Coordinates of C-alpha atoms and ligand atoms in Angstrom, one line a residue:
X1 CA -27.5 259.9 18.3
X2 CA -29.8 257.4 16.7
X3 CA -30.8 255.0 18.6
X4 CA -27.8 252.6 18.4
X5 CA -30.1 249.4 17.9
X6 CA -31.1 251.7 14.8
X7 CA -30.8 249.3 11.8
X8 CA -31.3 250.2 8.1
X9 CA -32.3 246.4 7.9
X10 CA -35.0 246.7 11.0
X11 CA -39.2 246.5 9.8
X12 CA -39.8 249.8 11.0
X13 CA -37.4 251.3 8.6
X14 CA -38.7 248.6 5.8
X15 CA -41.8 250.3 7.0
X16 CA -41.3 253.5 5.9
X17 CA -37.6 254.9 5.4
X18 CA -38.6 258.3 5.0
X19 CA -39.1 258.3 8.9
X20 CA -35.8 258.1 9.3
X21 CA -34.4 260.5 6.7
X22 CA -34.0 263.0 9.0
X23 CA -32.2 261.4 11.9
X24 CA -30.1 259.5 10.0
X25 CA -28.7 263.3 8.0
X26 CA -28.3 264.8 11.4
X27 CA -27.3 262.6 13.4
X28 CA -25.4 259.5 11.8
X29 CA -24.9 261.0 8.0
X30 CA -22.4 257.8 7.5
X31 CA -24.5 255.1 9.4
X32 CA -22.5 251.5 9.5
X33 CA -24.4 248.1 9.3
X34 CA -21.9 245.5 10.5
X35 CA -24.0 243.2 8.8
X36 CA -23.9 244.1 5.8
X37 CA -20.1 246.0 6.8
X38 CA -21.5 248.4 4.8
X39 CA -21.6 252.1 5.0
X40 CA -24.9 254.3 4.5
X41 CA -24.9 257.8 3.3
X42 CA -28.1 259.8 3.9
X43 CA -26.5 264.1 2.9
X44 CA -27.1 265.3 -0.1
X45 CA -23.0 266.2 -0.7
X46 CA -22.2 263.5 0.5
X47 CA -24.0 261.0 -2.3
X48 CA -23.3 264.1 -5.1
X49 CA -20.0 264.0 -3.9
X50 CA -19.5 259.4 -3.9
X51 CA -21.2 259.4 -7.6
X52 CA -19.2 262.4 -9.0
X53 CA -15.6 261.5 -7.4
X54 CA -15.0 258.6 -9.9
X55 CA -11.4 258.4 -9.2
X56 CA -12.4 258.1 -5.4
X57 CA -15.2 255.7 -5.4
X58 CA -15.7 253.3 -8.4
X59 CA -18.5 250.6 -9.6
X60 CA -16.2 247.6 -8.9
X61 CA -18.6 246.3 -6.3
X62 CA -21.7 245.8 -9.7
X63 CA -18.4 242.4 -10.7
X64 CA -20.2 241.0 -7.7
X65 CA -23.6 242.2 -7.5
X66 CA -24.3 242.4 -10.7
X67 CA -22.2 240.6 -13.6
X68 CA -23.4 237.1 -12.2
X69 CA -26.7 238.1 -13.7
X70 CA -26.3 240.3 -16.5
X71 CA -24.0 237.7 -17.7
X72 CA -21.3 240.5 -19.0
X73 CA -19.9 243.3 -17.6
X74 CA -23.0 246.5 -17.8
X75 CA -22.2 249.9 -18.7
X76 CA -21.4 251.0 -15.1
X77 CA -18.5 248.7 -14.3
X78 CA -17.3 250.4 -17.5
X79 CA -14.5 252.7 -17.1
X80 CA -12.5 255.3 -20.0
X81 CA -13.0 255.6 -24.1
X82 CA -14.3 252.1 -23.8
X83 CA -17.2 253.4 -21.1
X84 CA -17.5 256.5 -23.2
X85 CA -18.1 254.8 -27.3
X86 CA -20.3 251.8 -25.3
X87 CA -22.7 254.7 -23.3
X88 CA -22.4 257.2 -26.4
X89 CA -24.1 253.9 -28.4
X90 CA -26.7 253.5 -25.9
X91 CA -27.8 257.6 -25.7
X92 CA -28.1 257.2 -29.1
X93 CA -30.5 254.2 -28.9
X94 CA -33.1 256.2 -26.9
X95 CA -32.8 260.0 -27.2
X96 CA -33.6 261.9 -30.6
X97 CA -35.7 259.6 -34.0
X98 CA -34.9 256.6 -31.6
X99 CA -37.0 258.4 -28.7
X100 CA -39.8 259.4 -31.5
X101 CA -40.1 256.3 -32.4
X102 CA -40.1 254.7 -28.9
X103 CA -43.2 257.3 -27.9
X104 CA -45.6 255.5 -30.6
X105 CA -45.0 252.1 -29.2
X106 CA -45.2 253.7 -25.7
X107 CA -48.8 255.2 -26.7
X108 CA -49.9 251.9 -28.8
X109 CA -49.5 249.6 -25.7
X110 CA -50.7 252.0 -22.9
X111 CA -53.9 252.5 -24.9
X112 CA -53.9 248.6 -25.6
X113 CA -53.9 247.7 -21.9
X114 CA -56.4 251.0 -19.8
X115 CA -58.8 249.5 -22.7
X116 CA -60.5 246.8 -20.8
X117 CA -60.5 248.3 -17.9
X118 CA -62.8 251.8 -18.8
X119 CA -65.6 250.0 -18.7
X120 CA -65.2 248.7 -15.4
X121 CA -64.2 252.1 -13.3
X122 CA -61.1 249.9 -11.4
X123 CA -58.1 249.4 -11.4
X124 CA -54.4 248.0 -9.8
X125 CA -52.1 250.8 -11.4
X126 CA -49.1 248.7 -10.8
X127 CA -50.4 244.8 -10.7
X128 CA -52.9 245.3 -14.0
X129 CA -50.7 248.3 -16.1
X130 CA -47.8 249.3 -14.8
X131 CA -46.4 246.1 -14.6
X132 CA -47.3 244.4 -17.8
X133 CA -46.3 247.7 -19.5
X134 CA -43.6 248.2 -18.3
X135 CA -42.0 244.7 -19.9
X136 CA -44.0 245.0 -22.9
X137 CA -42.9 248.8 -24.5
X138 CA -38.8 247.2 -23.3
X139 CA -39.3 244.4 -25.2
X140 CA -40.9 246.4 -28.6
X141 CA -38.2 249.0 -27.9
X142 CA -35.8 246.0 -28.1
X143 CA -37.0 244.1 -31.3
X144 CA -38.4 241.1 -29.1
X145 CA -41.7 239.3 -28.8
X146 CA -43.8 241.1 -26.4
X147 CA -45.8 238.3 -26.5
X148 CA -43.1 236.8 -23.9
X149 CA -43.8 239.6 -21.9
X150 CA -44.8 236.8 -18.4
X151 CA -42.0 235.2 -19.4
X152 CA -39.4 237.6 -19.5
X153 CA -41.1 239.2 -16.6
X154 CA -40.3 236.2 -14.4
X155 CA -36.9 235.8 -15.2
X156 CA -36.3 239.6 -14.8
X157 CA -38.1 239.3 -10.9
X158 CA -35.0 236.6 -10.2
X159 CA -32.0 239.4 -12.1
X160 CA -33.6 241.9 -10.0
X161 CA -33.4 240.5 -6.7
X162 CA -30.2 239.1 -7.1
X163 CA -29.1 243.3 -8.4
X164 CA -31.7 244.4 -5.5
X165 CA -31.2 242.3 -2.6
X166 CA -29.6 243.4 0.9
X167 CA -29.3 239.8 2.3
X168 CA -29.9 237.1 -0.4
X169 CA -30.5 233.1 0.5
X170 CA -28.3 230.7 -1.0
X171 CA -31.9 229.4 -2.0
X172 CA -33.1 232.8 -3.8
X173 CA -29.2 233.3 -5.1
X174 CA -29.2 230.1 -7.0
X175 CA -33.0 231.1 -8.6
X176 CA -31.6 234.2 -9.4
X177 CA -29.1 233.0 -11.6
X178 CA -31.5 230.2 -12.9
X179 CA -33.9 233.0 -14.2
X180 CA -30.6 234.9 -15.3
X181 CA -29.3 231.4 -17.5
X182 CA -32.7 230.9 -18.9
X183 CA -32.6 234.7 -20.3
X184 CA -29.5 234.4 -21.2
X185 CA -30.3 231.5 -23.2
X186 CA -33.7 233.2 -24.8
X187 CA -31.4 236.4 -25.9
X188 CA -28.0 234.8 -27.0
X189 CA -29.8 233.0 -30.5
X190 CA -32.0 236.3 -31.1
X191 CA -28.9 238.4 -30.9
X192 CA -27.0 236.1 -32.8
X193 CA -29.7 236.8 -35.9
X194 CA -29.5 240.4 -35.6
X195 CA -25.9 240.3 -36.1
X196 CA -26.9 238.9 -39.4
X197 CA -30.1 240.6 -40.1
X198 CA -29.8 243.6 -38.6
X199 CA -33.9 245.3 -38.4
X200 CA -34.8 248.7 -36.9
X201 CA -35.2 247.6 -33.4
X202 CA -32.5 248.6 -30.7
X203 CA -30.6 245.2 -30.9
X204 CA -29.8 245.2 -34.2
X205 CA -28.2 249.3 -33.3
X206 CA -26.6 247.5 -30.8
X207 CA -25.3 244.6 -33.2
X208 CA -24.2 247.0 -36.4
X209 CA -23.4 250.5 -33.4
X210 CA -19.5 251.4 -33.5
X211 CA -18.2 255.0 -31.9
X212 CA -14.3 255.6 -32.2
X213 CA -13.1 252.2 -33.9
X214 CA -15.0 250.3 -30.7
X215 CA -18.1 247.6 -31.5
X216 CA -20.0 245.2 -29.4
X217 CA -19.4 241.7 -28.4
X218 CA -22.1 239.3 -28.4
X219 CA -21.6 239.4 -24.6
X220 CA -21.4 242.7 -24.4
X221 CA -24.9 243.1 -25.9
X222 CA -26.4 240.4 -24.0
X223 CA -24.8 241.9 -20.6
X224 CA -26.7 245.3 -22.5
X225 CA -30.1 243.8 -23.4
X226 CA -30.9 242.6 -20.2
X227 CA -29.2 246.0 -18.5
X228 CA -31.6 247.7 -20.2
X229 CA -34.4 245.0 -19.5
X230 CA -33.7 245.8 -15.6
X231 CA -33.3 249.3 -16.0
X232 CA -36.4 250.1 -17.6
X233 CA -38.9 248.3 -16.6
X234 CA -38.0 247.9 -12.6
X235 CA -38.6 251.8 -11.7
X236 CA -41.3 252.5 -14.5
X237 CA -44.7 251.1 -12.9
X238 CA -43.3 252.4 -9.4
X239 CA -43.0 255.5 -10.9
X240 CA -46.3 256.2 -12.6
X241 CA -47.9 254.6 -9.8
X242 CA -46.0 256.7 -7.2
X243 CA -46.7 260.0 -9.2
X244 CA -50.3 258.9 -9.6
X245 CA -50.7 258.7 -5.7
X246 CA -48.9 261.9 -4.9
X247 CA -51.1 263.6 -7.1
X248 CA -54.6 261.9 -6.3
X249 CA -53.0 262.8 -2.1
X250 CA -52.7 266.5 -3.6
X251 CA -56.2 267.1 -5.1
X252 CA -55.2 270.5 -5.8
X253 CA -52.0 269.6 -8.0
X254 CA -54.0 266.6 -9.7
X255 CA -56.3 269.6 -10.9
X256 CA -53.4 272.3 -12.2
X257 CA -51.8 268.5 -14.3
X258 CA -55.6 268.4 -15.3
X259 CA -56.2 271.8 -17.0
X260 CA -52.3 272.4 -18.4
X261 CA -50.8 268.7 -19.3
X262 CA -47.1 270.7 -19.7
X263 CA -46.7 270.2 -15.8
X264 CA -46.4 266.7 -16.5
X265 CA -42.6 266.9 -16.4
X266 CA -42.2 269.2 -13.4
X267 CA -45.3 266.5 -11.6
X268 CA -42.6 263.6 -13.0
X269 CA -39.5 265.4 -11.8
X270 CA -41.1 266.3 -8.3
X271 CA -42.2 262.5 -8.0
X272 CA -38.8 261.5 -8.8
X273 CA -37.4 264.0 -5.9
X274 CA -39.8 263.1 -3.6
X275 CA -40.0 259.2 -3.4
X276 CA -36.9 258.0 -6.0
X277 CA -37.8 254.5 -7.2
X278 CA -34.4 253.6 -7.3
X279 CA -33.1 254.3 -3.4
X280 CA -29.9 253.2 -3.0
X281 CA -26.7 253.1 -5.5
X282 CA -23.6 251.4 -4.4
X283 CA -20.1 252.3 -4.8
X284 CA -16.7 251.1 -3.7
X285 CA -14.3 253.5 -1.7
X286 CA -10.9 253.2 -3.6
X287 CA -8.9 254.9 -0.5
X288 CA -9.8 256.3 2.3
X289 CA -12.0 259.4 2.6
X290 CA -13.4 261.0 5.7
X291 CA -17.5 262.4 5.6
X292 CA -18.4 264.4 8.5
X293 CA -15.7 263.7 10.6
X294 CA -16.2 259.8 9.9
X295 CA -13.8 257.4 8.2
X296 CA -14.8 255.2 5.5
X297 CA -11.8 252.4 5.2
X298 CA -10.4 252.1 1.7
X299 CA -12.2 249.4 -0.1
X300 CA -15.4 249.9 1.5
X301 CA -18.5 249.7 -0.4
X302 CA -20.9 252.4 0.4
X303 CA -24.7 253.0 -0.4
X304 CA -25.7 256.2 -1.6
X305 CA -29.2 256.7 0.0
X306 CA -31.0 258.8 -2.8
X307 CA -34.5 258.8 -1.1
X308 CA -32.7 261.0 1.8
X309 CA -30.0 262.5 -0.3
X310 CA -33.4 264.2 -2.0
X311 CA -34.9 265.3 0.7
X312 CA -32.4 266.8 2.4
X313 CA -33.0 270.8 3.4
X314 CA -30.0 271.5 2.0
X315 CA -30.6 270.8 -1.1
X316 CA -34.4 271.6 -1.5
X317 CA -36.5 274.0 0.5
X318 CA -39.4 272.3 2.5
X319 CA -38.5 268.6 1.0
X320 CA -40.8 266.7 3.0
X321 CA -43.4 268.5 1.1
X322 CA -44.9 267.5 -2.3
X323 CA -44.8 270.7 -4.5
X324 CA -44.9 270.2 -8.5
X325 CA -44.5 274.0 -8.6
X326 CA -41.1 273.9 -5.8
X327 CA -39.5 276.8 -7.1
X328 CA -36.4 275.1 -6.2
X329 CA -37.4 271.9 -8.4
X330 CA -35.7 272.7 -11.9
X331 CA -37.4 270.6 -14.0
X332 CA -35.8 271.5 -17.5
X333 CA -33.1 270.8 -15.7
X334 CA -34.3 267.3 -14.0
X335 CA -33.8 265.2 -16.8
X336 CA -30.4 266.3 -17.8
X337 CA -26.4 266.3 -16.2
X338 CA -27.7 269.7 -14.1
X339 CA -30.0 267.8 -12.1
X340 CA -30.6 268.9 -8.4
X341 CA -32.5 265.7 -7.7
X342 CA -30.2 262.4 -7.5
X343 CA -32.7 260.1 -8.7
X344 CA -30.8 259.5 -11.8
X345 CA -27.7 259.5 -10.0
X346 CA -25.0 261.5 -11.0
X347 CA -21.5 261.9 -12.5
X348 CA -20.6 260.0 -15.6
X349 CA -22.6 257.2 -14.8
X350 CA -26.0 258.8 -14.6
X351 CA -28.9 257.3 -16.0
X352 CA -28.8 257.3 -20.0
X353 CA -32.2 256.2 -20.2
X354 CA -33.5 259.6 -18.1
X355 CA -35.0 261.2 -21.5
X356 CA -36.7 257.4 -22.7
X357 CA -37.8 257.8 -19.2
X358 CA -39.1 260.9 -19.2
X359 CA -40.6 260.4 -22.2
X360 CA -42.1 257.3 -21.2
X361 CA -43.8 258.3 -17.7
X362 CA -45.3 261.7 -19.3
X363 CA -46.5 259.7 -22.6
X364 CA -48.1 257.2 -20.2
X365 CA -49.9 259.7 -18.1
X366 CA -51.2 262.1 -20.7
X367 CA -53.0 259.7 -22.3
X368 CA -54.2 257.5 -18.5
X369 CA -55.2 261.3 -17.0
X370 CA -58.0 261.9 -19.3
X371 CA -59.4 258.5 -19.6
X372 CA -59.7 258.0 -15.8
X373 CA -62.2 260.8 -14.7
X374 CA -62.4 261.6 -11.4
X375 CA -59.7 259.1 -10.2
X376 CA -59.6 258.5 -6.6
X377 CA -58.2 255.3 -4.3
X378 CA -60.4 253.1 -4.1
X379 CA -62.5 252.8 -1.1
X380 CA -61.2 250.7 1.9
X381 CA -57.5 250.2 0.0
X382 CA -54.7 250.0 1.9
X383 CA -51.5 251.4 0.5
X384 CA -48.7 249.6 1.0
X385 CA -44.6 249.9 -0.5
X386 CA -41.8 247.7 -0.4
X387 CA -38.2 247.1 -0.7
X388 CA -35.0 248.5 0.0
X389 CA -33.1 249.4 -3.2
X390 CA -35.9 249.7 -5.8
X391 CA -39.0 250.7 -3.6
X392 CA -42.6 251.1 -4.7
X393 CA -46.3 250.4 -4.4
X394 CA -47.2 246.9 -3.7
X395 CA -50.4 248.1 -5.9
X396 CA -52.2 250.9 -6.0
X397 CA -55.9 250.3 -6.4
X398 CA -57.9 253.5 -8.2
X399 CA -61.4 254.3 -8.9
X400 CA -62.5 256.6 -12.0
X401 CA -65.7 257.0 -13.6
X402 CA -66.0 254.3 -16.3
X403 CA -66.9 255.2 -19.3
X404 CA -67.2 253.1 -23.2
X405 CA -63.7 252.4 -24.9
X406 CA -64.9 253.4 -28.0
X407 CA -66.0 256.6 -27.7
X408 CA -63.1 257.2 -25.2
X409 CA -60.1 255.8 -27.1
X410 CA -61.7 256.6 -31.0
Ligands
LIG1 C1 -28.7 247.5 -13.2 C2 -31.1 249.2 -10.2 C3 -32.8 248.7 -11.6 C4 -29.2 250.5 -13.8 C5 -27.7 248.4 -11.9 C6 -26.6 247.1 -12.3 C7 -26.9 249.3 -13.3 C8 -27.9 251.0 -12.9 C9 -29.3 251.2 -11.3 C10 -30.8 251.6 -12.0 C11 -31.4 250.8 -11.8 C12 -31.7 249.4 -11.6 N1 -28.0 250.9 -12.0 N2 -30.1 250.8 -13.2 O1 -29.2 252.1 -9.7 O2 -28.7 250.3 -15.2

């Protein structure tokens, strides 16, 4: 058995969750945390079952976990015809011709943000680049002012903390709600203005979109915009930094990607499998359910452990090895509903931004790799990750051969 004192809330687990994944899957696949009154599922087949059996496992838990800071219901809470229609509108906003425009925005932001660091030969990929990059790209895509990025990032910090906290003190809860209210007050006048004078940006498209006769109210759009901001910002810098870390730690794979950039999607898919930035996905059991002989009572909160499921040997061979060439990765499927890894979830609520996420990380990595010659960890740099719900590097200090920006970006 797993040590009965073992807890998802322990410092040991927080320091390196992956060290506990095998033990959890094998010895406690339905791990109960009394303090949270929640069940943690770690096997790939159990997690997939929860995410795809929509009648038995609902997203009702988001009413308390997300709605207060989203200022309205998010897409993942919706069901039936309303969900289908609104999801189609969002998917349309992040694929096809819209995505082609977004790729230009991604490239422009990346080039501008990296330029000042090129002559220095050192860059913190999380704090100098990834965080401002993720916020600015999302603001541009939505048609918001990217110069507001610091303020928006601060508000989003509070919103994200609320959604992803495992325990929240009353003080922090107040702070998170303040952030959400201020973000709402910032967005509502802009949304109302776009409704009257729509442009080509995503907010305008959401205002004017109609599917099967279903359109969106200002409250709907506010919640959706906050949802898009959080979902596009929170995992982006983490995925980018994890991709670079894994490639630097596996120099032969980095060399292959450098000579053949068509391998980048595989490297991104393997990064998402190996270290998914969203580690937990909550659901509510609608009725009593049995997993591996353990009963989960009706009404219980269930957390899908995406990181543990993605390293289940029943789903991937040698799951603890980072290998962009793994035959069971299925790169082409990895950003679709047929993905074997669960980093984008599964089922009806699978991430509608997966194609955007892929394009974003692929575009920025393809731009950065040729600029960062001989990229390596800075000497003496101590690598540390944080987060149980979303998880990623605190920072990632990289050294590379300095260069003149004019020539490189010419
Ligand atoms: C925002 C956890 C950052 C989503 C959530 C209430 C709904 C949904 C997710 C991801 C990542 C966030 N859930 N994005 O897991 O929109």
